[in-house]
C-alpha cells in the first residue's frame, strides 16, 4: 500500500505514525513544500518556548521509521499535482495546516505598519516566505485579538535581548527588535475578559518580564464569582484563573517598568488611521450580550504606530483540492475529502487547538482511513514513490530526505551554539542546499 501525506507538521506526523503502526508494510511518503520538517513546531511555536519544541524527538522517531520517507522541498500544486498524487498513491492525506492570516476587513488595513501574526511569527521564526518581511515596528503597538498568539507576540516584543538570548529567534529578528524597543503594547479583545481565549500559563508569563509591566483597568474585569457555575469544570476553572491573574495585573504600578502592556477589553477595531503608514487605531466600544460583542456606537482612538492582527488563520487551497473558501479549510466530511483522500489538523477544522488536540484529531482520521481500507482495500496497481521519484527527477526537483535534514539540523545547532542559542535557523533554500551538497560531497 502506498500512502502520501502532504505536510510534515504535527498533524501529518501523527497520521503517519498511526497508519505505520497498523500497516507496517505500507510505504508512506511525507511531502513538505519546505526543505525542513515539523510545520508549526518549527515555524509557529514561540522561539522562547523551547520546552514545547522538545516534541520533535517523538517526530524524529516517526520520520526514521523504515517505511516512512521525508520528501522535503516538494511543493504539491507545483512540483507534483494533486491529480498525480491520486494516480500514484492508494491514500492521500492533506495536513497542510493554516498559515495565511485572516483579514479584519477594515479601512486602513493595507497601510505600512499593519501585519498579520502569521507574517510576524514567520519572520522571527525564520519561515522562508517571511524572512525578508523587514516589518516597520514602532514604539507603540496594537495587537488585535486575545488568543495565545497575541500573547506570544506581546511577550516577544516586550522581552529584552537578554531574555531572548536562549531562544531560537532568528538573528535578523533579534537585531531588528533590539534596535526598535517598544514603549506600549495594547492587546485588544472585542469581547470581555471572561471571553478571552488566552490561557493562564501564557498570561502568567506576561507578569514575569524584566522590563515590562502588564496593566488592566479594574473596571473592565468581572468578579470571578460571577462566571456561570454551570460551565464545564475545565472551562470554568480556566476563566477563573485568567480573571484572578488579570485582577493582580490591575494592581500593578505603571511606574515599575518602562514597557507598558495594556490589556484592553470590549473594543472592536473600526479603522486604521494614517495616510501611508499607521498613525493610530480607531476602535468602537462593545458590550457583551449572550457571549457576543455588540456595538455601542461609541468610538475612541489609540495612539499607535504599528497594528498587528492575531485573529486566526486560513488554509491555502491547492489546485484541484475541494476547498471551502468561506471557512478557509479543505472541504471535508469529518476528514473525508473524496475517495482515497483525507485531511486532518488545522486545514480540516480551522486554526484551533494545541498539539495534543491535533494529535487526537489525527488519530481519529487515521482510524477512519483504516476503516475505509477494510471496506475498499488497495487494488495493488499503484506504484507510489517509484512513479513519483521518476517524475521529480524528470522535473529536476531537489528532494530533501530525512538524512539531509539531519545534516541541516546539525549545521543549525552548531551555528546556534556559537551564539549561545539552541540553533540559528537557515532561512533560505540556497544555504540549505549548500549544506546538503557539501555534506554529500564530503561523504563521497
Ligand atoms: P484564537 O485563540 O482563536 O484567538 C483569536 C482571537 O482573535 C480571539 O480573541 C478572537 O475574538 C479574535 N478575533 C477574531 N476575529 C476578530 C475580529 N474580526 N476582530 C477582533 N478580534 C477578532 O486564535 P490564536 O490566538 O490564533 O491561536 C490559535 C490556536 O493556537 C489556539 O488554539 C491557541 O490556543 C493555540 N496556541 C497556543 C499557544 C500556547 O499554548 N502557548 C500559543 C499560540 C497558539 P473572539 O473570541 O471574540 O472571536
GROMACS .gro file of C-alpha atoms and ligand atoms in nm:
model
  492
    1UNK     CA    1   0.000   0.000   0.000
    2UNK     CA    2   0.125   0.349  -0.085
    3UNK     CA    3   0.031   0.649   0.126
    4UNK     CA    4   0.115   1.016   0.062
    5UNK     CA    5   0.090   1.270   0.343
    6UNK     CA    6   0.114   1.634   0.247
    7UNK     CA    7   0.260   1.847   0.525
    8UNK     CA    8   0.514   1.736   0.787
    9UNK     CA    9   0.370   1.929   1.083
   10UNK     CA   10   0.233   1.755   1.394
   11UNK     CA   11  -0.096   1.654   1.228
   12UNK     CA   12   0.072   1.482   0.932
   13UNK     CA   13   0.328   1.310   1.151
   14UNK     CA   14   0.064   1.176   1.390
   15UNK     CA   15  -0.136   1.034   1.098
   16UNK     CA   16   0.182   0.877   0.954
   17UNK     CA   17   0.279   0.726   1.287
   18UNK     CA   18  -0.065   0.582   1.349
   19UNK     CA   19  -0.101   0.431   0.998
   20UNK     CA   20   0.250   0.284   1.007
   21UNK     CA   21   0.175   0.108   1.336
   22UNK     CA   22  -0.133  -0.061   1.190
   23UNK     CA   23   0.015  -0.125   0.843
   24UNK     CA   24   0.384  -0.195   0.887
   25UNK     CA   25   0.401  -0.287   0.517
   26UNK     CA   26   0.260   0.046   0.393
   27UNK     CA   27   0.509   0.279   0.221
   28UNK     CA   28   0.446   0.631   0.348
   29UNK     CA   29   0.587   0.941   0.175
   30UNK     CA   30   0.556   1.267   0.371
   31UNK     CA   31   0.587   1.569   0.143
   32UNK     CA   32   0.659   1.925   0.255
   33UNK     CA   33   0.699   2.233   0.039
   34UNK     CA   34   0.971   2.347   0.280
   35UNK     CA   35   1.309   2.177   0.300
   36UNK     CA   36   1.264   2.141   0.676
   37UNK     CA   37   1.012   1.927   0.869
   38UNK     CA   38   0.782   1.988   1.169
   39UNK     CA   39   0.549   2.263   1.039
   40UNK     CA   40   0.428   2.494   1.313
   41UNK     CA   41   0.660   2.340   1.574
   42UNK     CA   42   0.945   2.500   1.381
   43UNK     CA   43   0.766   2.794   1.220
   44UNK     CA   44   0.489   2.878   1.469
   45UNK     CA   45   0.569   2.781   1.829
   46UNK     CA   46   0.726   3.078   2.007
   47UNK     CA   47   1.107   3.073   1.994
   48UNK     CA   48   1.127   3.119   2.372
   49UNK     CA   49   0.907   2.813   2.433
   50UNK     CA   50   1.182   2.559   2.377
   51UNK     CA   51   1.011   2.305   2.605
   52UNK     CA   52   0.720   2.275   2.359
   53UNK     CA   53   0.965   2.212   2.076
   54UNK     CA   54   1.107   1.903   2.253
   55UNK     CA   55   0.816   1.714   2.096
   56UNK     CA   56   1.028   1.687   1.778
   57UNK     CA   57   1.219   1.399   1.941
   58UNK     CA   58   0.899   1.198   1.906
   59UNK     CA   59   0.856   1.315   1.545
   60UNK     CA   60   1.216   1.216   1.464
   61UNK     CA   61   1.134   0.859   1.563
   62UNK     CA   62   0.840   0.863   1.320
   63UNK     CA   63   1.048   1.004   1.035
   64UNK     CA   64   1.323   0.749   1.094
   65UNK     CA   65   1.089   0.450   1.050
   66UNK     CA   66   1.200   0.222   0.767
   67UNK     CA   67   0.872   0.254   0.575
   68UNK     CA   68   0.844   0.634   0.606
   69UNK     CA   69   1.024   0.886   0.383
   70UNK     CA   70   1.051   1.263   0.438
   71UNK     CA   71   1.030   1.435   0.097
   72UNK     CA   72   1.111   1.800   0.169
   73UNK     CA   73   1.128   2.084  -0.085
   74UNK     CA   74   0.845   1.932  -0.290
   75UNK     CA   75   0.550   2.163  -0.346
   76UNK     CA   76   0.219   1.996  -0.430
   77UNK     CA   77   0.043   2.201  -0.697
   78UNK     CA   78   0.380   2.298  -0.843
   79UNK     CA   79   0.632   2.010  -0.846
   80UNK     CA   80   0.363   1.743  -0.835
   81UNK     CA   81  -0.007   1.783  -0.895
   82UNK     CA   82  -0.289   1.667  -0.672
   83UNK     CA   83  -0.410   1.451  -0.964
   84UNK     CA   84  -0.070   1.282  -0.985
   85UNK     CA   85  -0.080   1.205  -0.612
   86UNK     CA   86  -0.422   1.044  -0.651
   87UNK     CA   87  -0.297   0.846  -0.951
   88UNK     CA   88   0.008   0.703  -0.774
   89UNK     CA   89  -0.098   0.659  -0.410
   90UNK     CA   90  -0.373   0.448  -0.257
   91UNK     CA   91  -0.430   0.702   0.018
   92UNK     CA   92  -0.358   1.079   0.018
   93UNK     CA   93  -0.379   1.274   0.346
   94UNK     CA   94  -0.373   1.654   0.333
   95UNK     CA   95  -0.227   1.806   0.651
   96UNK     CA   96  -0.112   2.139   0.513
   97UNK     CA   97  -0.214   2.349   0.815
   98UNK     CA   98  -0.337   2.708   0.806
   99UNK     CA   99  -0.073   2.977   0.775
  100UNK     CA  100  -0.249   3.259   0.590
  101UNK     CA  101  -0.362   3.550   0.806
  102UNK     CA  102  -0.734   3.623   0.833
  103UNK     CA  103  -0.817   3.982   0.743
  104UNK     CA  104  -1.002   4.233   0.962
  105UNK     CA  105  -1.165   4.384   0.654
  106UNK     CA  106  -1.142   4.741   0.787
  107UNK     CA  107  -1.028   5.066   0.630
  108UNK     CA  108  -0.653   5.127   0.654
  109UNK     CA  109  -0.560   4.759   0.685
  110UNK     CA  110  -0.335   4.800   0.378
  111UNK     CA  111  -0.117   5.071   0.540
  112UNK     CA  112   0.252   5.013   0.606
  113UNK     CA  113   0.283   4.910   0.969
  114UNK     CA  114  -0.010   4.663   0.968
  115UNK     CA  115   0.098   4.299   0.979
  116UNK     CA  116  -0.073   3.968   1.039
  117UNK     CA  117   0.057   3.740   1.314
  118UNK     CA  118   0.141   3.476   1.052
  119UNK     CA  119   0.379   3.721   0.884
  120UNK     CA  120   0.546   3.836   1.208
  121UNK     CA  121   0.567   3.489   1.362
  122UNK     CA  122   0.704   3.356   1.031
  123UNK     CA  123   0.957   3.641   1.020
  124UNK     CA  124   1.102   3.587   1.367
  125UNK     CA  125   1.085   3.208   1.331
  126UNK     CA  126   1.276   3.205   1.000
  127UNK     CA  127   0.994   3.085   0.773
  128UNK     CA  128   1.139   3.131   0.421
  129UNK     CA  129   0.819   3.307   0.300
  130UNK     CA  130   0.866   3.590   0.553
  131UNK     CA  131   1.239   3.618   0.612
  132UNK     CA  132   1.254   3.935   0.401
  133UNK     CA  133   0.947   4.098   0.560
  134UNK     CA  134   1.151   4.369   0.738
  135UNK     CA  135   0.844   4.487   0.934
  136UNK     CA  136   0.824   4.853   1.027
  137UNK     CA  137   0.774   4.816   1.402
  138UNK     CA  138   0.714   5.130   1.602
  139UNK     CA  139   0.727   5.212   1.973
  140UNK     CA  140   0.352   5.180   2.029
  141UNK     CA  141   0.200   4.858   1.907
  142UNK     CA  142  -0.162   4.743   1.900
  143UNK     CA  143  -0.226   4.371   1.880
  144UNK     CA  144  -0.582   4.281   1.777
  145UNK     CA  145  -0.708   3.951   1.920
  146UNK     CA  146  -0.683   3.792   2.262
  147UNK     CA  147  -0.570   3.436   2.193
  148UNK     CA  148  -0.237   3.279   2.279
  149UNK     CA  149  -0.083   3.400   1.953
  150UNK     CA  150  -0.149   3.761   2.063
  151UNK     CA  151   0.023   3.686   2.396
  152UNK     CA  152   0.320   3.526   2.217
  153UNK     CA  153   0.360   3.839   2.004
  154UNK     CA  154   0.333   4.075   2.301
  155UNK     CA  155   0.577   3.878   2.515
  156UNK     CA  156   0.838   3.850   2.242
  157UNK     CA  157   0.812   4.220   2.153
  158UNK     CA  158   0.848   4.311   2.521
  159UNK     CA  159   1.139   4.084   2.607
  160UNK     CA  160   1.489   4.228   2.634
  161UNK     CA  161   1.773   4.087   2.418
  162UNK     CA  162   1.895   3.916   2.735
  163UNK     CA  163   1.560   3.744   2.788
  164UNK     CA  164   1.566   3.623   2.426
  165UNK     CA  165   1.927   3.504   2.436
  166UNK     CA  166   1.844   3.136   2.490
  167UNK     CA  167   1.557   3.134   2.237
  168UNK     CA  168   1.595   3.029   1.874
  169UNK     CA  169   1.457   3.356   1.738
  170UNK     CA  170   1.637   3.426   1.410
  171UNK     CA  171   1.931   3.666   1.421
  172UNK     CA  172   1.763   3.910   1.174
  173UNK     CA  173   1.462   3.948   1.408
  174UNK     CA  174   1.673   3.968   1.727
  175UNK     CA  175   1.869   4.257   1.575
  176UNK     CA  176   1.558   4.436   1.448
  177UNK     CA  177   1.380   4.407   1.785
  178UNK     CA  178   1.687   4.520   1.979
  179UNK     CA  179   1.705   4.829   1.753
  180UNK     CA  180   1.336   4.924   1.790
  181UNK     CA  181   1.247   4.900   2.159
  182UNK     CA  182   0.876   4.933   2.232
  183UNK     CA  183   0.717   5.153   2.498
  184UNK     CA  184   0.350   5.046   2.486
  185UNK     CA  185   0.173   4.732   2.370
  186UNK     CA  186  -0.208   4.706   2.361
  187UNK     CA  187  -0.369   4.361   2.344
  188UNK     CA  188  -0.721   4.427   2.225
  189UNK     CA  189  -1.024   4.200   2.262
  190UNK     CA  190  -1.363   4.268   2.107
  191UNK     CA  191  -1.526   4.082   2.397
  192UNK     CA  192  -1.472   4.089   2.774
  193UNK     CA  193  -1.204   3.941   2.999
  194UNK     CA  194  -1.418   3.635   3.068
  195UNK     CA  195  -1.441   3.557   2.695
  196UNK     CA  196  -1.070   3.595   2.611
  197UNK     CA  197  -0.928   3.275   2.458
  198UNK     CA  198  -0.574   3.302   2.601
  199UNK     CA  199  -0.474   3.060   2.877
  200UNK     CA  200  -0.345   3.124   3.227
  201UNK     CA  201   0.006   2.979   3.183
  202UNK     CA  202   0.072   3.217   2.893
  203UNK     CA  203  -0.097   3.511   3.070
  204UNK     CA  204   0.114   3.450   3.379
  205UNK     CA  205   0.432   3.486   3.171
  206UNK     CA  206   0.339   3.848   3.097
  207UNK     CA  207   0.372   3.927   3.467
  208UNK     CA  208   0.728   3.795   3.483
  209UNK     CA  209   0.904   4.009   3.223
  210UNK     CA  210   1.219   4.205   3.309
  211UNK     CA  211   1.124   4.538   3.155
  212UNK     CA  212   0.751   4.518   3.103
  213UNK     CA  213   0.452   4.552   3.332
  214UNK     CA  214   0.102   4.426   3.235
  215UNK     CA  215  -0.176   4.674   3.311
  216UNK     CA  216  -0.554   4.631   3.322
  217UNK     CA  217  -0.833   4.872   3.404
  218UNK     CA  218  -1.001   4.702   3.704
  219UNK     CA  219  -1.341   4.837   3.597
  220UNK     CA  220  -1.322   4.612   3.286
  221UNK     CA  221  -1.297   4.295   3.494
  222UNK     CA  222  -1.585   4.080   3.612
  223UNK     CA  223  -1.583   3.922   3.957
  224UNK     CA  224  -1.459   3.557   3.921
  225UNK     CA  225  -1.766   3.456   4.126
  226UNK     CA  226  -1.991   3.597   3.850
  227UNK     CA  227  -1.881   3.338   3.591
  228UNK     CA  228  -2.175   3.097   3.535
  229UNK     CA  229  -2.108   2.797   3.758
  230UNK     CA  230  -2.279   2.559   3.511
  231UNK     CA  231  -1.991   2.581   3.260
  232UNK     CA  232  -1.787   2.262   3.210
  233UNK     CA  233  -1.545   2.239   3.506
  234UNK     CA  234  -1.227   2.283   3.299
  235UNK     CA  235  -1.365   2.591   3.121
  236UNK     CA  236  -1.487   2.744   3.446
  237UNK     CA  237  -1.150   2.689   3.612
  238UNK     CA  238  -0.964   2.834   3.311
  239UNK     CA  239  -1.175   3.151   3.318
  240UNK     CA  240  -1.137   3.190   3.693
  241UNK     CA  241  -0.759   3.154   3.667
  242UNK     CA  242  -0.746   3.416   3.392
  243UNK     CA  243  -0.958   3.660   3.593
  244UNK     CA  244  -0.751   3.612   3.907
  245UNK     CA  245  -0.433   3.689   3.713
  246UNK     CA  246  -0.592   3.988   3.541
  247UNK     CA  247  -0.703   4.123   3.879
  248UNK     CA  248  -0.344   4.103   4.001
  249UNK     CA  249  -0.234   4.294   3.686
  250UNK     CA  250  -0.492   4.564   3.769
  251UNK     CA  251  -0.298   4.630   4.090
  252UNK     CA  252   0.034   4.677   3.908
  253UNK     CA  253   0.210   5.011   3.912
  254UNK     CA  254   0.289   5.152   3.566
  255UNK     CA  255   0.597   5.328   3.705
  256UNK     CA  256   0.762   4.998   3.795
  257UNK     CA  257   0.890   4.912   3.448
  258UNK     CA  258   0.947   5.112   3.127
  259UNK     CA  259   0.740   4.900   2.888
  260UNK     CA  260   0.365   4.905   2.944
  261UNK     CA  261   0.145   4.621   2.826
  262UNK     CA  262  -0.222   4.721   2.831
  263UNK     CA  263  -0.493   4.455   2.816
  264UNK     CA  264  -0.798   4.625   2.663
  265UNK     CA  265  -1.138   4.456   2.658
  266UNK     CA  266  -1.466   4.528   2.478
  267UNK     CA  267  -1.308   4.721   2.190
  268UNK     CA  268  -1.354   4.630   1.823
  269UNK     CA  269  -1.125   4.775   1.552
  270UNK     CA  270  -1.307   5.020   1.326
  271UNK     CA  271  -1.025   5.158   1.107
  272UNK     CA  272  -0.650   5.202   1.095
  273UNK     CA  273  -0.564   5.573   1.078
  274UNK     CA  274  -0.295   5.725   0.857
  275UNK     CA  275  -0.206   5.828   0.500
  276UNK     CA  276   0.054   5.569   0.401
  277UNK     CA  277   0.178   5.444   0.738
  278UNK     CA  278  -0.006   5.370   1.062
  279UNK     CA  279  -0.081   5.679   1.273
  280UNK     CA  280  -0.341   5.533   1.506
  281UNK     CA  281  -0.619   5.280   1.553
  282UNK     CA  282  -0.985   5.374   1.586
  283UNK     CA  283  -1.195   5.137   1.794
  284UNK     CA  284  -1.558   5.101   1.881
  285UNK     CA  285  -1.660   5.020   2.235
  286UNK     CA  286  -1.860   4.700   2.261
  287UNK     CA  287  -2.061   4.530   2.530
  288UNK     CA  288  -2.105   4.157   2.564
  289UNK     CA  289  -2.457   4.019   2.526
  290UNK     CA  290  -2.518   3.642   2.539
  291UNK     CA  291  -2.147   3.590   2.475
  292UNK     CA  292  -2.139   3.814   2.164
  293UNK     CA  293  -1.976   4.152   2.113
  294UNK     CA  294  -2.242   4.417   2.046
  295UNK     CA  295  -2.153   4.759   1.900
  296UNK     CA  296  -2.232   5.063   2.117
  297UNK     CA  297  -2.170   5.345   1.866
  298UNK     CA  298  -1.903   5.493   2.095
  299UNK     CA  299  -1.558   5.527   1.944
  300UNK     CA  300  -1.209   5.602   2.075
  301UNK     CA  301  -0.860   5.618   1.929
  302UNK     CA  302  -0.530   5.464   2.032
  303UNK     CA  303  -0.207   5.644   1.953
  304UNK     CA  304  -0.011   5.358   1.795
  305UNK     CA  305   0.231   5.331   1.504
  306UNK     CA  306   0.202   4.956   1.439
  307UNK     CA  307  -0.102   4.727   1.424
  308UNK     CA  308  -0.063   4.350   1.442
  309UNK     CA  309  -0.359   4.121   1.389
  310UNK     CA  310  -0.372   3.790   1.574
  311UNK     CA  311  -0.723   3.688   1.473
  312UNK     CA  312  -0.665   3.342   1.331
  313UNK     CA  313  -0.560   3.184   1.004
  314UNK     CA  314  -0.692   3.031   0.684
  315UNK     CA  315  -0.561   2.736   0.493
  316UNK     CA  316  -0.434   2.772   0.135
  317UNK     CA  317  -0.612   2.598  -0.147
  318UNK     CA  318  -0.411   2.357  -0.360
  319UNK     CA  319  -0.516   2.329  -0.726
  320UNK     CA  320  -0.780   2.058  -0.764
  321UNK     CA  321  -0.842   2.006  -0.390
  322UNK     CA  322  -1.203   2.077  -0.287
  323UNK     CA  323  -1.186   2.395  -0.078
  324UNK     CA  324  -1.434   2.582   0.142
  325UNK     CA  325  -1.334   2.940   0.062
  326UNK     CA  326  -1.565   3.089   0.323
  327UNK     CA  327  -1.415   2.895   0.615
  328UNK     CA  328  -1.065   2.876   0.466
  329UNK     CA  329  -1.043   2.499   0.513
  330UNK     CA  330  -1.031   2.194   0.287
  331UNK     CA  331  -1.388   2.086   0.211
  332UNK     CA  332  -1.434   1.766   0.409
  333UNK     CA  333  -1.678   1.547   0.594
  334UNK     CA  334  -1.518   1.456   0.930
  335UNK     CA  335  -1.184   1.419   0.748
  336UNK     CA  336  -1.302   1.252   0.425
  337UNK     CA  337  -1.238   1.472   0.118
  338UNK     CA  338  -1.309   1.230  -0.169
  339UNK     CA  339  -1.243   0.860  -0.238
  340UNK     CA  340  -0.895   0.781  -0.102
  341UNK     CA  341  -0.831   1.141   0.008
  342UNK     CA  342  -0.843   1.265   0.369
  343UNK     CA  343  -0.749   1.569   0.570
  344UNK     CA  344  -0.653   1.635   0.933
  345UNK     CA  345  -0.542   1.923   1.156
  346UNK     CA  346  -0.597   2.296   1.109
  347UNK     CA  347  -0.669   2.265   0.733
  348UNK     CA  348  -0.952   2.025   0.822
  349UNK     CA  349  -1.124   2.205   1.108
  350UNK     CA  350  -0.977   2.556   1.126
  351UNK     CA  351  -0.694   2.706   1.334
  352UNK     CA  352  -0.797   2.583   1.678
  353UNK     CA  353  -0.628   2.368   1.934
  354UNK     CA  354  -0.280   2.294   2.061
  355UNK     CA  355  -0.060   1.996   1.971
  356UNK     CA  356  -0.246   1.733   2.183
  357UNK     CA  357  -0.578   1.838   2.024
  358UNK     CA  358  -0.427   1.791   1.679
  359UNK     CA  359  -0.291   1.452   1.783
  360UNK     CA  360  -0.641   1.341   1.883
  361UNK     CA  361  -0.780   1.470   1.553
  362UNK     CA  362  -0.510   1.291   1.352
  363UNK     CA  363  -0.570   0.962   1.535
  364UNK     CA  364  -0.943   0.990   1.461
  365UNK     CA  365  -0.871   1.046   1.090
  366UNK     CA  366  -0.621   0.757   1.083
  367UNK     CA  367  -0.894   0.535   1.234
  368UNK     CA  368  -1.133   0.647   0.960
  369UNK     CA  369  -0.875   0.566   0.691
  370UNK     CA  370  -0.820   0.218   0.839
  371UNK     CA  371  -1.196   0.156   0.845
  372UNK     CA  372  -1.228   0.263   0.479
  373UNK     CA  373  -0.934   0.040   0.383
  374UNK     CA  374  -1.120  -0.255   0.535
  375UNK     CA  375  -1.414  -0.199   0.302
  376UNK     CA  376  -1.212  -0.090  -0.007
  377UNK     CA  377  -0.864  -0.241   0.015
  378UNK     CA  378  -0.586  -0.116  -0.216
  379UNK     CA  379  -0.601  -0.254  -0.570
  380UNK     CA  380  -0.228  -0.325  -0.580
  381UNK     CA  381  -0.198  -0.123  -0.902
  382UNK     CA  382  -0.041   0.191  -0.758
  383UNK     CA  383   0.336   0.229  -0.750
  384UNK     CA  384   0.363   0.524  -0.510
  385UNK     CA  385   0.714   0.659  -0.457
  386UNK     CA  386   0.858   0.470  -0.752
  387UNK     CA  387   0.645   0.665  -1.003
  388UNK     CA  388   0.676   0.990  -0.811
  389UNK     CA  389   1.055   0.970  -0.776
  390UNK     CA  390   1.080   0.940  -1.154
  391UNK     CA  391   0.853   1.242  -1.205
  392UNK     CA  392   1.052   1.454  -0.956
  393UNK     CA  393   1.383   1.353  -1.117
  394UNK     CA  394   1.245   1.439  -1.462
  395UNK     CA  395   1.142   1.782  -1.324
  396UNK     CA  396   1.484   1.837  -1.161
  397UNK     CA  397   1.334   1.881  -0.813
  398UNK     CA  398   1.594   1.852  -0.535
  399UNK     CA  399   1.418   1.639  -0.277
  400UNK     CA  400   1.542   1.682   0.081
  401UNK     CA  401   1.545   1.349   0.267
  402UNK     CA  402   1.541   1.299   0.643
  403UNK     CA  403   1.911   1.221   0.621
  404UNK     CA  404   1.964   1.561   0.453
  405UNK     CA  405   1.754   1.726   0.725
  406UNK     CA  406   1.980   1.572   0.992
  407UNK     CA  407   2.276   1.748   0.827
  408UNK     CA  408   2.085   2.078   0.812
  409UNK     CA  409   1.982   2.032   1.175
  410UNK     CA  410   2.342   1.968   1.284
  411UNK     CA  411   2.462   2.278   1.096
  412UNK     CA  412   2.189   2.496   1.254
  413UNK     CA  413   2.262   2.367   1.604
  414UNK     CA  414   2.637   2.423   1.556
  415UNK     CA  415   2.579   2.777   1.431
  416UNK     CA  416   2.346   2.849   1.723
  417UNK     CA  417   2.586   2.716   1.982
  418UNK     CA  418   2.847   2.965   1.870
  419UNK     CA  419   2.598   3.238   1.971
  420UNK     CA  420   2.472   3.058   2.285
  421UNK     CA  421   2.137   2.972   2.121
  422UNK     CA  422   1.968   2.634   2.068
  423UNK     CA  423   2.005   2.685   1.692
  424UNK     CA  424   2.040   2.951   1.423
  425UNK     CA  425   1.788   2.862   1.156
  426UNK     CA  426   1.879   2.863   0.789
  427UNK     CA  427   1.620   3.080   0.625
  428UNK     CA  428   1.679   3.034   0.255
  429UNK     CA  429   1.681   2.729   0.036
  430UNK     CA  430   2.020   2.807  -0.117
  431UNK     CA  431   2.206   2.789   0.218
  432UNK     CA  432   2.020   2.468   0.294
  433UNK     CA  433   2.117   2.315  -0.040
  434UNK     CA  434   2.478   2.424   0.013
  435UNK     CA  435   2.493   2.238   0.347
  436UNK     CA  436   2.332   1.928   0.195
  437UNK     CA  437   2.559   1.932  -0.110
  438UNK     CA  438   2.876   1.997   0.093
  439UNK     CA  439   2.798   1.704   0.319
  440UNK     CA  440   2.710   1.478   0.027
  441UNK     CA  441   3.039   1.567  -0.147
  442UNK     CA  442   3.229   1.500   0.177
  443UNK     CA  443   3.058   1.159   0.207
  444UNK     CA  444   3.164   1.065  -0.150
  445LIG     P1  445  -0.772   3.222   1.898
  445LIG     O1  446  -0.743   3.162   2.030
  445LIG     O2  447  -0.891   3.173   1.824
  445LIG     O3  448  -0.782   3.379   1.918
  445LIG     C1  449  -0.823   3.464   1.814
  445LIG     C2  450  -0.861   3.597   1.873
  445LIG     O4  451  -0.891   3.684   1.764
  445LIG     C3  452  -0.985   3.594   1.963
  445LIG     O5  453  -0.963   3.680   2.071
  445LIG     C4  454  -1.094   3.646   1.869
  445LIG     O6  455  -1.201   3.710   1.937
  445LIG     C5  456  -1.016   3.749   1.793
  445LIG     N1  457  -1.078   3.789   1.666
  445LIG     C6  458  -1.114   3.711   1.562
  445LIG     N2  459  -1.168   3.786   1.464
  445LIG     C7  460  -1.169   3.914   1.508
  445LIG     C8  461  -1.211   4.037   1.455
  445LIG     N3  462  -1.264   4.043   1.332
  445LIG     N4  463  -1.195   4.149   1.528
  445LIG     C9  464  -1.141   4.143   1.651
  445LIG     N5  465  -1.098   4.031   1.709
  445LIG    C10  466  -1.111   3.916   1.637
  445LIG     O7  467  -0.652   3.201   1.795
  445LIG     P2  468  -0.494   3.215   1.805
  445LIG     O8  469  -0.450   3.306   1.912
  445LIG     O9  470  -0.454   3.243   1.664
  445LIG    O10  471  -0.448   3.068   1.842
  445LIG    C11  472  -0.477   2.957   1.757
  445LIG    C12  473  -0.463   2.827   1.835
  445LIG    O11  474  -0.326   2.805   1.867
  445LIG    C13  475  -0.538   2.832   1.968
  445LIG    O12  476  -0.593   2.705   1.993
  445LIG    C14  477  -0.428   2.863   2.067
  445LIG    O13  478  -0.453   2.820   2.198
  445LIG    C15  479  -0.311   2.788   2.005
  445LIG     N6  480  -0.183   2.847   2.053
  445LIG    C16  481  -0.134   2.802   2.171
  445LIG    C17  482  -0.016   2.857   2.222
  445LIG    C18  483   0.036   2.806   2.352
  445LIG    O14  484  -0.017   2.709   2.405
  445LIG     N7  485   0.136   2.870   2.410
  445LIG    C19  486   0.048   2.960   2.155
  445LIG    C20  487  -0.006   3.005   2.035
  445LIG    C21  488  -0.123   2.949   1.985
  445LIG     P3  489  -1.337   3.631   1.964
  445LIG    O15  490  -1.303   3.531   2.069
  445LIG    O16  491  -1.429   3.738   2.007
  445LIG    O17  492  -1.375   3.567   1.834
   0.00000   0.00000   0.00000
